[in-house]
Backbone as CSV, one residue per row, in Angstrom:
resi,resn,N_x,N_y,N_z,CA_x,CA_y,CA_z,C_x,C_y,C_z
1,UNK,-15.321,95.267,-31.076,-14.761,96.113,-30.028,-14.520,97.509,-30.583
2,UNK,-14.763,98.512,-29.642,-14.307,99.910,-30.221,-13.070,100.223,-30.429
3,UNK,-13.047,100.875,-31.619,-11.468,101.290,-31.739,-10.900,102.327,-30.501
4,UNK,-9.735,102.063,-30.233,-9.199,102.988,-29.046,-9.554,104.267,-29.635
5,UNK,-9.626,104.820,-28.883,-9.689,106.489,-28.778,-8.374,107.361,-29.319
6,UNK,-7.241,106.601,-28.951,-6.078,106.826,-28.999,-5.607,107.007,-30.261
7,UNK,-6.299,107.146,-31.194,-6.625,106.719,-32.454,-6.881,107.838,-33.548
8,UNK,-8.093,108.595,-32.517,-8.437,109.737,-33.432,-7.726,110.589,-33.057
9,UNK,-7.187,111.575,-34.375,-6.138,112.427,-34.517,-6.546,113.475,-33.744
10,UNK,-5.143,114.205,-32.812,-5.369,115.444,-32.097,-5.956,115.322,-31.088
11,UNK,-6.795,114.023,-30.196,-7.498,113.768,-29.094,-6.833,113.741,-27.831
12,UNK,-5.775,113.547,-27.982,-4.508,113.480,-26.559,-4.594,115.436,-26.452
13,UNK,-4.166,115.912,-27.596,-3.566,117.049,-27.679,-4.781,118.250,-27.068
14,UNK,-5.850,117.733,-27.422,-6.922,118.873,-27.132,-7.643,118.360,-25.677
15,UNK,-7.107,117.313,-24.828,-7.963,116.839,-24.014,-7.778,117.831,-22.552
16,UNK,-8.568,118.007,-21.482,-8.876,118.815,-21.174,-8.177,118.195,-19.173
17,UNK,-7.966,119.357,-18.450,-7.636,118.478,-17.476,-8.139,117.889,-16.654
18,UNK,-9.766,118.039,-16.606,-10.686,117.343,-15.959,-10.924,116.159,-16.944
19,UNK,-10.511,115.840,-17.991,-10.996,114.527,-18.425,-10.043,113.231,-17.968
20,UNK,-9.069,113.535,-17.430,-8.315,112.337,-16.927,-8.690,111.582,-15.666
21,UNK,-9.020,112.803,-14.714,-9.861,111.796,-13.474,-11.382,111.368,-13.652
22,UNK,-12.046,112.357,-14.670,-13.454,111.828,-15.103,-13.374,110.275,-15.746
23,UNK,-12.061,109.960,-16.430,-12.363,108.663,-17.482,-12.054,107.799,-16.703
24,UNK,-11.040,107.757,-15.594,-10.136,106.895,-14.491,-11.348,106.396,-13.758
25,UNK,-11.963,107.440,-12.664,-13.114,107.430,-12.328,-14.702,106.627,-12.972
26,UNK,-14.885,106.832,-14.512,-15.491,105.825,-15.001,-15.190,104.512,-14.758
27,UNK,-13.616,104.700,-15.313,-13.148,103.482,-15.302,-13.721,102.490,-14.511
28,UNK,-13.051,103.200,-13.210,-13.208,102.302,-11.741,-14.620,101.520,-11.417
29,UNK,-15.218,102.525,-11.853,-16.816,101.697,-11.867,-16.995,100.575,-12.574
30,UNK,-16.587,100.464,-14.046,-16.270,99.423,-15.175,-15.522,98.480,-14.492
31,UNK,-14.408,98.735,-13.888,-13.985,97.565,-13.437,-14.448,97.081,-12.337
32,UNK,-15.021,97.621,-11.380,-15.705,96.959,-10.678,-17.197,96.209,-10.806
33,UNK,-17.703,96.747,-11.832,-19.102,96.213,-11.933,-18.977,95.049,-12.906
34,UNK,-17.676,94.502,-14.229,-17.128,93.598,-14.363,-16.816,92.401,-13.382
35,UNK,-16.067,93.104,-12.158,-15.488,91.794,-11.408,-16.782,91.524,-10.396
36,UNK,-17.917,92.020,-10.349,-19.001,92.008,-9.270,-19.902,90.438,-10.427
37,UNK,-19.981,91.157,-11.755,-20.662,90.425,-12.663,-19.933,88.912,-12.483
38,UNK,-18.784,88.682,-12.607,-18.284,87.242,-12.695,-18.059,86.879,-11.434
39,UNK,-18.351,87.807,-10.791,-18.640,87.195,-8.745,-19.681,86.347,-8.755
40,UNK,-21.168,87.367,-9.282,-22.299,86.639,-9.451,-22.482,85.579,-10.403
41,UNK,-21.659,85.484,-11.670,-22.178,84.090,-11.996,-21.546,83.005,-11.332
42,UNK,-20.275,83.412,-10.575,-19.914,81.715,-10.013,-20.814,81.215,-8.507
43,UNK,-22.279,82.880,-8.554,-22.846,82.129,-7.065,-24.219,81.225,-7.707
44,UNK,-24.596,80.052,-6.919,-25.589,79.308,-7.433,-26.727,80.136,-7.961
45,UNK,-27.049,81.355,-7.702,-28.490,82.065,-8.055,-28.134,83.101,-9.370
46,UNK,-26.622,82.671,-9.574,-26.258,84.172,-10.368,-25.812,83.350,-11.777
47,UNK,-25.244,82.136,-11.997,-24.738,81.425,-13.058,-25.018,79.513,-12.571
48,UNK,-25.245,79.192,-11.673,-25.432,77.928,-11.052,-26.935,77.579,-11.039
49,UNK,-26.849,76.524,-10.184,-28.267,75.698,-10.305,-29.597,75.987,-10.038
50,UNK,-29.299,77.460,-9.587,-30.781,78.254,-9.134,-30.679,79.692,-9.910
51,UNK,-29.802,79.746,-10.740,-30.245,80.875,-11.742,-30.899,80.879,-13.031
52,UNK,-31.623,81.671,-12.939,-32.706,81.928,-14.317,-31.595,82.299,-15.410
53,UNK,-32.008,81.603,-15.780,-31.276,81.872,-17.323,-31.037,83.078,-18.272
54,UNK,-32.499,83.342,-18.093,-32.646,85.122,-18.333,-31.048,85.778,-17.614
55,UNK,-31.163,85.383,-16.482,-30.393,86.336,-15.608,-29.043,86.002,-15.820
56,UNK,-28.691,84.831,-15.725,-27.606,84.294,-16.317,-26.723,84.572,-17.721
57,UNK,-28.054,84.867,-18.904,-27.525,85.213,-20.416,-27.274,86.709,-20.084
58,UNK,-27.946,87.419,-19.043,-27.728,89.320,-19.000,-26.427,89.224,-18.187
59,UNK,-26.195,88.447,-17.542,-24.781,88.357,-16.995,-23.003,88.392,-17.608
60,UNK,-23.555,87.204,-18.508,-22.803,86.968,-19.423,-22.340,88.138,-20.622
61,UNK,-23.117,88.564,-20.932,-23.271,89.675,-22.171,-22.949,90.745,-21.313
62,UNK,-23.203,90.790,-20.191,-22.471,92.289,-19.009,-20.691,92.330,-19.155
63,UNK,-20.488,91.502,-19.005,-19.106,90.999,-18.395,-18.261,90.947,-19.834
64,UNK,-18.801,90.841,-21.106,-18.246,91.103,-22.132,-17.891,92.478,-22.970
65,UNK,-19.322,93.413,-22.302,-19.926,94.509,-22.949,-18.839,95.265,-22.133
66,UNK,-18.659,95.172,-20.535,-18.331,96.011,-19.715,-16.710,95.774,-20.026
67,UNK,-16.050,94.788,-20.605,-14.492,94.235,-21.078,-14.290,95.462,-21.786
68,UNK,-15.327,95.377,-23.272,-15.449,96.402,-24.302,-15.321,97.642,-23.833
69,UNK,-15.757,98.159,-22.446,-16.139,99.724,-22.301,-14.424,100.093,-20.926
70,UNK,-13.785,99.097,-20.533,-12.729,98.802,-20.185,-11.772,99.316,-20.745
71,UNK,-11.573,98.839,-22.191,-10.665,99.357,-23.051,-10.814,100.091,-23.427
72,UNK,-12.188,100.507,-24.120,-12.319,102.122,-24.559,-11.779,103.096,-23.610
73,UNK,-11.983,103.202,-22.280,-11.743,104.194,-21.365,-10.435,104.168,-20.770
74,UNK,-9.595,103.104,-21.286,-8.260,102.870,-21.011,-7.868,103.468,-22.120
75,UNK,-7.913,103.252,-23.265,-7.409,103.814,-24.610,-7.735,105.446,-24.571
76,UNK,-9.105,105.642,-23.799,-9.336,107.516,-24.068,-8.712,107.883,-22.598
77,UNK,-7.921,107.330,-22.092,-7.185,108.044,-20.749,-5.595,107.952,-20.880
78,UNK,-5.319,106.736,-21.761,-3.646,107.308,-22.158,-3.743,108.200,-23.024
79,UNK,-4.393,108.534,-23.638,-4.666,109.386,-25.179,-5.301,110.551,-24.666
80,UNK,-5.621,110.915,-23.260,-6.085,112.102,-22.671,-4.910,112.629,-21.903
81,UNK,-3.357,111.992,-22.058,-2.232,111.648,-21.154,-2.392,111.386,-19.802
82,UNK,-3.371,110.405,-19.266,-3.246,109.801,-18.367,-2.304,108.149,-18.339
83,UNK,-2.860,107.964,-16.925,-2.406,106.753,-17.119,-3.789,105.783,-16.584
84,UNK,-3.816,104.746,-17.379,-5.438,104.014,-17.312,-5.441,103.265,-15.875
85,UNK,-6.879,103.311,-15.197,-6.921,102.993,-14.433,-7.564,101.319,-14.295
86,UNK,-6.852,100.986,-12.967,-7.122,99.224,-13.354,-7.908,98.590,-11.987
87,UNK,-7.543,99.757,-11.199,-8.589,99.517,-9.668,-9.984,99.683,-9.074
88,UNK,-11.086,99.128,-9.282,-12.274,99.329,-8.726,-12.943,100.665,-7.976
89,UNK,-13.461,100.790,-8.042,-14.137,102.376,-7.322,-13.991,101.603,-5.915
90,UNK,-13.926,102.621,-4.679,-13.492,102.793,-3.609,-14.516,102.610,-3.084
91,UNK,-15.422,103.667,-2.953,-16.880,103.553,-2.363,-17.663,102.662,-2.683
92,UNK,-17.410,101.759,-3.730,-18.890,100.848,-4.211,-18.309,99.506,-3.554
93,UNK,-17.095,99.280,-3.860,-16.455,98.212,-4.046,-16.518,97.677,-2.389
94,UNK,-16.746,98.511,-1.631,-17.450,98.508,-0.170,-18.780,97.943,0.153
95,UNK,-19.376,98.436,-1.204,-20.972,97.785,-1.011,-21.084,96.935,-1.516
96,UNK,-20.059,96.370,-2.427,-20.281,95.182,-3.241,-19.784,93.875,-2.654
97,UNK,-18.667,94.419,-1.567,-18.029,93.267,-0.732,-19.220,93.225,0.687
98,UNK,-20.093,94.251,0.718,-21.141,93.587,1.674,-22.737,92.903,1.051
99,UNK,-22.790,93.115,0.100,-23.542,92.810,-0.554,-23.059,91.128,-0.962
100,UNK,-22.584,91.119,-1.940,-21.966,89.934,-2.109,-21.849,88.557,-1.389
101,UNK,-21.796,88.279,0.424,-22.243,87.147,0.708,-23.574,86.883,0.831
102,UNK,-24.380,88.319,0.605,-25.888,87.806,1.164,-27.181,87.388,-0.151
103,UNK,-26.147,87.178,-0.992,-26.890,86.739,-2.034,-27.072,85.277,-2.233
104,UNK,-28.564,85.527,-2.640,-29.063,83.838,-2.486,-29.951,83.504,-3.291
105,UNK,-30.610,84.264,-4.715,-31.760,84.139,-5.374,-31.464,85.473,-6.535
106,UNK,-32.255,84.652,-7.458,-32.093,85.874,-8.982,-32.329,87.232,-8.663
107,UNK,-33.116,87.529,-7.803,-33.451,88.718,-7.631,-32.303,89.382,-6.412
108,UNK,-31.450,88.657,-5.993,-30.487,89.459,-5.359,-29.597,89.607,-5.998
109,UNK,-29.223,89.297,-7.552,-28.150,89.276,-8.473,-28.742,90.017,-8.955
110,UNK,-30.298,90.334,-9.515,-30.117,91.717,-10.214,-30.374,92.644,-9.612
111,UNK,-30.867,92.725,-7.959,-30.619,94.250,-7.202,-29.237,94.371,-6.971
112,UNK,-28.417,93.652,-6.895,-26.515,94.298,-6.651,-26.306,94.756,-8.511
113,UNK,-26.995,93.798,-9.221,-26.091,94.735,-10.515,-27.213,95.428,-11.018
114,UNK,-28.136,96.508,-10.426,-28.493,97.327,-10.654,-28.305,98.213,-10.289
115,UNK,-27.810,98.155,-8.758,-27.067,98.923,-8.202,-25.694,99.763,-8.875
116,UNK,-24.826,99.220,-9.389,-23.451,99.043,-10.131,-23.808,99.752,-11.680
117,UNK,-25.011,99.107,-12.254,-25.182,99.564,-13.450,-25.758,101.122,-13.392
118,UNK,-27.085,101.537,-12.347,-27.151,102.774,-11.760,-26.121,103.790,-11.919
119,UNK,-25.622,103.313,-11.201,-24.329,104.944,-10.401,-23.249,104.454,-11.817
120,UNK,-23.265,104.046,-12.402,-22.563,103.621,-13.428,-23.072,104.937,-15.152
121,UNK,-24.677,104.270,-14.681,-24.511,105.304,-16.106,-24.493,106.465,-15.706
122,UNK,-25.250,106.779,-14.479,-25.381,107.886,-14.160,-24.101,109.250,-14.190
123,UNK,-23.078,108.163,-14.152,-21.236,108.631,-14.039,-21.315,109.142,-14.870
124,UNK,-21.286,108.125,-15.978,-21.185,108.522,-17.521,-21.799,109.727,-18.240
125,UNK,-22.762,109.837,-17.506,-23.948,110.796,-18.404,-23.471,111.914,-17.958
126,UNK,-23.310,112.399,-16.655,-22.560,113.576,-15.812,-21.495,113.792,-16.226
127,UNK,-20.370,112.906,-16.484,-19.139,113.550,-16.976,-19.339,113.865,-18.675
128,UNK,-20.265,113.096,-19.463,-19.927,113.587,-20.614,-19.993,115.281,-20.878
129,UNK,-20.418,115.983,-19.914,-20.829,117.283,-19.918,-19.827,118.299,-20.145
130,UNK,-19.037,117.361,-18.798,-17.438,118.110,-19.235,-16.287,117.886,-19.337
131,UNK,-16.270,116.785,-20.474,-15.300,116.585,-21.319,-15.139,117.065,-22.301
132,UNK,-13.449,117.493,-22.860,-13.421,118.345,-23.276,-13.365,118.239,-25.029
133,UNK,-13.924,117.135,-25.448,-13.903,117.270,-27.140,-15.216,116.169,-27.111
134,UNK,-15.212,116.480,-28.227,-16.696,115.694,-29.236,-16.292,114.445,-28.830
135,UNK,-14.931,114.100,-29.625,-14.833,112.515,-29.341,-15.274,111.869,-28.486
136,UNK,-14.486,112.548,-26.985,-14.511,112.045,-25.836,-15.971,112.086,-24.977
137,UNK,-17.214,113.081,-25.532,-18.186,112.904,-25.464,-19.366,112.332,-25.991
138,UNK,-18.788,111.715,-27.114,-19.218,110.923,-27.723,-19.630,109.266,-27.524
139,UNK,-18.138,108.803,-27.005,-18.004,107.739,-26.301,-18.363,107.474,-25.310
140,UNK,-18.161,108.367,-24.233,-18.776,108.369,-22.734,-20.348,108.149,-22.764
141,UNK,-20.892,109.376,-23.637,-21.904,109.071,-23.881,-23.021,107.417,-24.439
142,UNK,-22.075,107.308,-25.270,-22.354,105.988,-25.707,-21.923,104.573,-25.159
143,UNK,-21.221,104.828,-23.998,-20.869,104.215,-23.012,-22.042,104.101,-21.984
144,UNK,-22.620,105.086,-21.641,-23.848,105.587,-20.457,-24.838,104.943,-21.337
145,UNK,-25.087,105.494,-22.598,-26.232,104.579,-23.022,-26.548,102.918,-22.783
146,UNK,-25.280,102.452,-22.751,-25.210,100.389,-22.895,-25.363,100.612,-21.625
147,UNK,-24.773,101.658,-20.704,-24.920,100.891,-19.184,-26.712,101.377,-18.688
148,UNK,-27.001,102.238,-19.242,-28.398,102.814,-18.946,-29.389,101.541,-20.181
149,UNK,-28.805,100.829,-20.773,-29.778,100.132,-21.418,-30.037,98.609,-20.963
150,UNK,-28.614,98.199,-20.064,-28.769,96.941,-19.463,-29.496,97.321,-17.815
151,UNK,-29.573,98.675,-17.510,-29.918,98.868,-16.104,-31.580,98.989,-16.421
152,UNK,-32.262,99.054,-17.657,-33.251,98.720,-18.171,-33.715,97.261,-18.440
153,UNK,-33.619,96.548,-18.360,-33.053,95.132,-18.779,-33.368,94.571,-17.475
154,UNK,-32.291,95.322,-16.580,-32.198,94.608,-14.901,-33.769,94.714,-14.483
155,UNK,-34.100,96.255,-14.085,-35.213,96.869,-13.944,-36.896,96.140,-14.367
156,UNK,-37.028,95.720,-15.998,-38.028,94.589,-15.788,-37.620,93.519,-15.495
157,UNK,-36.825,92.973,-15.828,-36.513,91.483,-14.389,-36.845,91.485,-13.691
158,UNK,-36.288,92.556,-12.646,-36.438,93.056,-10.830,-37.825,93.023,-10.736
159,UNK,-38.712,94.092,-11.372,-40.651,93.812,-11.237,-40.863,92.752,-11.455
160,UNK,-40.697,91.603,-12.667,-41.457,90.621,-12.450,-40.742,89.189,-11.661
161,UNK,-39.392,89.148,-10.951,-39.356,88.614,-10.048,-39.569,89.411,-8.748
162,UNK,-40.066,90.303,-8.380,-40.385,91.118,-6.901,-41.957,90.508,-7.475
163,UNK,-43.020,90.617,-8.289,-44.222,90.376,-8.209,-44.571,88.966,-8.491
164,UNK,-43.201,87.722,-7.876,-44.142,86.673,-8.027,-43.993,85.812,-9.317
165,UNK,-43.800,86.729,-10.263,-43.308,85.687,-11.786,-41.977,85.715,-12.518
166,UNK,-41.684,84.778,-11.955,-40.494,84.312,-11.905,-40.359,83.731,-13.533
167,UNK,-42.061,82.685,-13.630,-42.061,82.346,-14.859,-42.338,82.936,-16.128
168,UNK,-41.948,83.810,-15.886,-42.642,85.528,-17.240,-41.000,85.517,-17.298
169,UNK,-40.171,85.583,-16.727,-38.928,85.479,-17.199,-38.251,85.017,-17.839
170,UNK,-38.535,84.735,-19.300,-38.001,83.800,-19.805,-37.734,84.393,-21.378
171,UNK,-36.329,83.449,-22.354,-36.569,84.121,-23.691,-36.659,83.457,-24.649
172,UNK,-37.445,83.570,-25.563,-38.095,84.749,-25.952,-39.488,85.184,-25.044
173,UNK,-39.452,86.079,-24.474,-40.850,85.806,-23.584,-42.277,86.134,-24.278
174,UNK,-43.062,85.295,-23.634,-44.395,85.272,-23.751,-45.418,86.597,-23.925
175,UNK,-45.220,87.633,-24.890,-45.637,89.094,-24.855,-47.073,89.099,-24.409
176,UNK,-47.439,88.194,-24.630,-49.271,88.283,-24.010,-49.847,88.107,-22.950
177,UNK,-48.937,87.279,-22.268,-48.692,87.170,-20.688,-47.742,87.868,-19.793
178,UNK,-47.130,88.725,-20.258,-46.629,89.778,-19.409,-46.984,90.549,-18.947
179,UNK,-47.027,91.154,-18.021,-48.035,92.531,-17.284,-47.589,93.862,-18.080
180,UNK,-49.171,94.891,-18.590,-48.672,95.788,-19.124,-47.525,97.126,-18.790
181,UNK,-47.465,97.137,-17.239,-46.277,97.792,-16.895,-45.112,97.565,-17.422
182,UNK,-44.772,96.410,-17.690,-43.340,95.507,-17.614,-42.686,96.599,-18.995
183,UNK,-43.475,96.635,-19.886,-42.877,98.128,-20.929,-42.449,99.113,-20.279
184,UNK,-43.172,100.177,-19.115,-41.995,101.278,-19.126,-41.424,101.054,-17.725
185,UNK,-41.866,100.129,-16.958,-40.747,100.032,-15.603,-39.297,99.790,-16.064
186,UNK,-38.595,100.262,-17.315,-38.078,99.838,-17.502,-37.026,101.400,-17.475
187,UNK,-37.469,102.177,-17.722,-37.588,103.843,-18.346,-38.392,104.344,-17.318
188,UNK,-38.384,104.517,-16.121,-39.142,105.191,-14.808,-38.672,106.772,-14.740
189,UNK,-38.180,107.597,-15.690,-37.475,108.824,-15.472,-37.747,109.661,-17.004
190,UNK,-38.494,110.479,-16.350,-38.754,111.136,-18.230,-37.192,111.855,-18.064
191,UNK,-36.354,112.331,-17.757,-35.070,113.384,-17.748,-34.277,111.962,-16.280
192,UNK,-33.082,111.710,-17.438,-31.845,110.818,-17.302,-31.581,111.706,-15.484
193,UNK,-31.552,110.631,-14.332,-30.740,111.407,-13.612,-29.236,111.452,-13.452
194,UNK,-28.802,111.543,-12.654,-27.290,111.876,-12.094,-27.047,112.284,-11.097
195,UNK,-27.507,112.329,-9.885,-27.769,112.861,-8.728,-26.475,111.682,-7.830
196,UNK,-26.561,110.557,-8.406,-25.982,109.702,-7.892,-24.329,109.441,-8.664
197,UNK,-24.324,110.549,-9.450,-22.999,109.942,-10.205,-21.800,110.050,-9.121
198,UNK,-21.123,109.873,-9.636,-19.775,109.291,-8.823,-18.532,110.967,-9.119
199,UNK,-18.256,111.675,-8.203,-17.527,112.590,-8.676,-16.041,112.005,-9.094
200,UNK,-15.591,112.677,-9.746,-14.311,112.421,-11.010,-13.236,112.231,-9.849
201,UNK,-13.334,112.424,-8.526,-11.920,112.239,-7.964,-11.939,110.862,-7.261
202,UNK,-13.262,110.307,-7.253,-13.714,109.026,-6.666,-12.518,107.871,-6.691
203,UNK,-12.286,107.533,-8.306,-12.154,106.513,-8.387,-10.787,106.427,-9.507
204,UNK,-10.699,107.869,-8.944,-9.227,108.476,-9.796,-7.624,108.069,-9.235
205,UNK,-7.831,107.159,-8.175,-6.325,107.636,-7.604,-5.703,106.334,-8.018
């Protein structure tokens, strides 16, 4: 687990006043795309008798990774003198409660948490811009990376269950029988967007 933020010397003191609703605001996404993740494994297609395993082990490792990025952003928001945020984003948490009964198959567990992981890094990557010390851009940053590396992850899943092979899904998979796309559908963006990030007052209150 990362060491709190709270940690490195002078980081409260130099933090900036847009970094308290930027990290809250992360937050909210983290915690919601956490409690969306252990939604989906208790549905039969997401952790039960009709989920791919694949999808099931990226689930699992979400819900641990996203615990990890929980505390970091709780630890860099009292230490930014905030106070950490523990409530779900507002706007998603809307799409996730309509989303959520109509799931019925692997591939509707990883279009909702691609969704989540999306506007997720995309947050991340946008606010690291303007936050106001190394540290705190450091982390964010490296925060956006895990969520931009499992939304990679989701992404070839999603192609080769949308095209039919369900059985290419599997691990360690079969590299010779995979379709040669399945490498960069994974990375569809030469320049990271953000168009979709979540503004800092979102998920701040």
């Amino acid at each position: 687990m990362t060491a709190p933020l709270s940690t490195v010397p002078g980081l409260g003191a130099q933090a900036g006043g847009t970094d308290v609703p930027a990290l809250r605001t992360a937050t909210s996404l983290v915690v919601l795309a956490q409690s969306t993740y252990r939604s989906l494994a208790a549905l039969p297609a997401g952790g039960g008798d009709r989920a791919n395993p694949v999808v099931r082990d990226l689930i699992s490792a979400a819900v641990t990774a996203l615990g990890d990025a929980r505390s970091t952003l709780a630890s860099a928001t009292t230490g930014a003198g905030g106070r950490a945020q523990t409530g779900p984003d507002p706007v998603y948490a809307s799409v996730v409660a309509q989303a959520l009964p109509t799931v019925r198959s692997p591939a509707d567990v990883v279009g909702l948490a691609l969704t989540l992981e999306d506007v997720l890094a995309q947050t991340l990557v946008a606010d690291a811009a303007g936050l106001s010390t190394p540290a705190l851009r450091a982390t964010v940053l490296r925060l956006g990376s895990a969520a931009a590396a499992r939304k990679a992850s989701l992404l070839m899943v999603s192609s080769l269950l949308s095209s039919g092979r369900s059985d290419l899904v599997v691990a360690p998979p079969d590299l010779t029988a995979l379709p040669a796309a399945v490498g960069t559908v994974g990375f569809p963006d030469t320049r990271f967007p953000t168009a979709k990030a979540s503004p800092p007052e979102e998920g701040s209150g």
